[in-house]
Amino acid sequence: MELGIAGRTAIVCAASKGLGRGCAMALAREGVNLVIAARGAEALEATATQLRGLTNAGITAIQADVTTEAGRAAVLAACPNPDILVTNAGGPPPGEFTQFSLDDWRAAVENNMITPIALIGAVVQGMMNRGFGRIINITSYSVRMPIGSLELSNGARAGLTGAVSALARRAAPYNVTINNLLPGPFDTDRIRSNWAKAAEVSGRSMEDVARDGVKSIPARRLGTPEEFGATAAFLCSQHAGFITAQNILLDGGAYPGTM
Ligand code: NAP
């Protein structure tokens, strides 16, 4: 399917690895000009090189921590008027409610709620003025189904979901959509570090934790960053203008509810 977004410009945050990288790869294949950001130079440059191999569109890599004001300013300076914004950052550390200090909660809210809010705030009016915009927040299935071992994530991401809900309706008349993509378990570094922590806490081996984790997914496998990126690219397409204010689960059937 022709997605109709060749020549558009996109910011993809936290895109040197994992799900952000999957989004960048899918958008590059559609001919979208990309500004990608991550903190570590090596993986960022490697991903930028791969992206340049996929497309003649412009690929700009910004080494930046998007959870800082300076990092966001650097990204926005490279692309002040994006047509597409994919917000993303590393997830908060695992653990249970009472283990965390207020500073831990503040950090999670800063990284996974305030950061996307700041980026959206910087670009959404321009998108509305130009009559096209696609905003995707990478959040988590923890928004739909609390994860007992990831309580910082449960809270901060649900806060973001609430924060953009009315804005999505306000932006809709201008062909600007805002959707949240909720990954279940995907095959990235993040899930491996979560499994490692779960193994440490429970005294089980990482292989056991991983096997049980995969067994609990009806699809009996992890999702791939390519699948995630393809969904994101469709939501960014010209065909997806009627899909907004949605929380879209990609979890291989793991969410146990009917709706
Ligand atoms: P990942 O494989 O660990 O990749 C994280 C990417 O984000 C890397 O490119 C990393 O590069 C970059 N990054 C992290 N913090 C950053 C920051 N402050 N500024 C800029 N870039 C940053 O993780 P992932 O699995 O793709 O996860 C992406 C998001 O989805 C996370 O918030 C995660 O919690 C959430 N999620 C993932 C899963 C899953 O199963 N994978 C499930 C639910 C939710 P640098 O470290 O070099 O900056």
Short mmCIF file of C-alpha atoms in Angstrom, two decimals, residues 24 27-29 31-36 44-45 47-62:
data_model
loop_
_atom_site.label_atom_id
_atom_site.label_comp_id
_atom_site.label_asym_id
_atom_site.label_seq_id
_atom_site.Cartn_x
_atom_site.Cartn_y
_atom_site.Cartn_z
CA ALA A 24 12.40 5.06 11.82
CA LEU A 27 9.18 5.63 7.80
CA ALA A 28 12.49 5.70 5.89
CA ARG A 29 11.15 3.00 3.56
CA GLY A 31 10.59 8.18 1.81
CA VAL A 32 10.04 10.30 4.92
CA ASN A 33 12.84 12.73 5.86
CA LEU A 34 13.95 11.79 9.35
CA VAL A 35 15.49 13.38 12.39
CA ILE A 36 16.36 10.62 14.83
CA LEU A 44 22.82 6.23 16.66
CA GLU A 45 25.35 6.52 13.84
CA THR A 47 21.21 3.24 12.69
CA ALA A 48 21.57 6.45 10.66
CA THR A 49 23.87 4.66 8.24
CA GLN A 50 21.36 1.82 7.85
CA LEU A 51 18.54 4.29 7.28
CA ARG A 52 20.53 6.08 4.58
CA GLY A 53 20.86 2.73 2.85
CA LEU A 54 17.06 2.46 2.67
CA THR A 55 16.16 5.86 1.23
CA ASN A 56 17.26 8.96 -0.63
CA ALA A 57 15.34 11.08 1.86
CA GLY A 58 17.28 13.14 4.41
CA ILE A 59 18.46 11.37 7.56
CA THR A 60 19.76 13.55 10.40
CA ALA A 61 21.03 12.00 13.62
CA ILE A 62 21.00 14.14 16.75
#
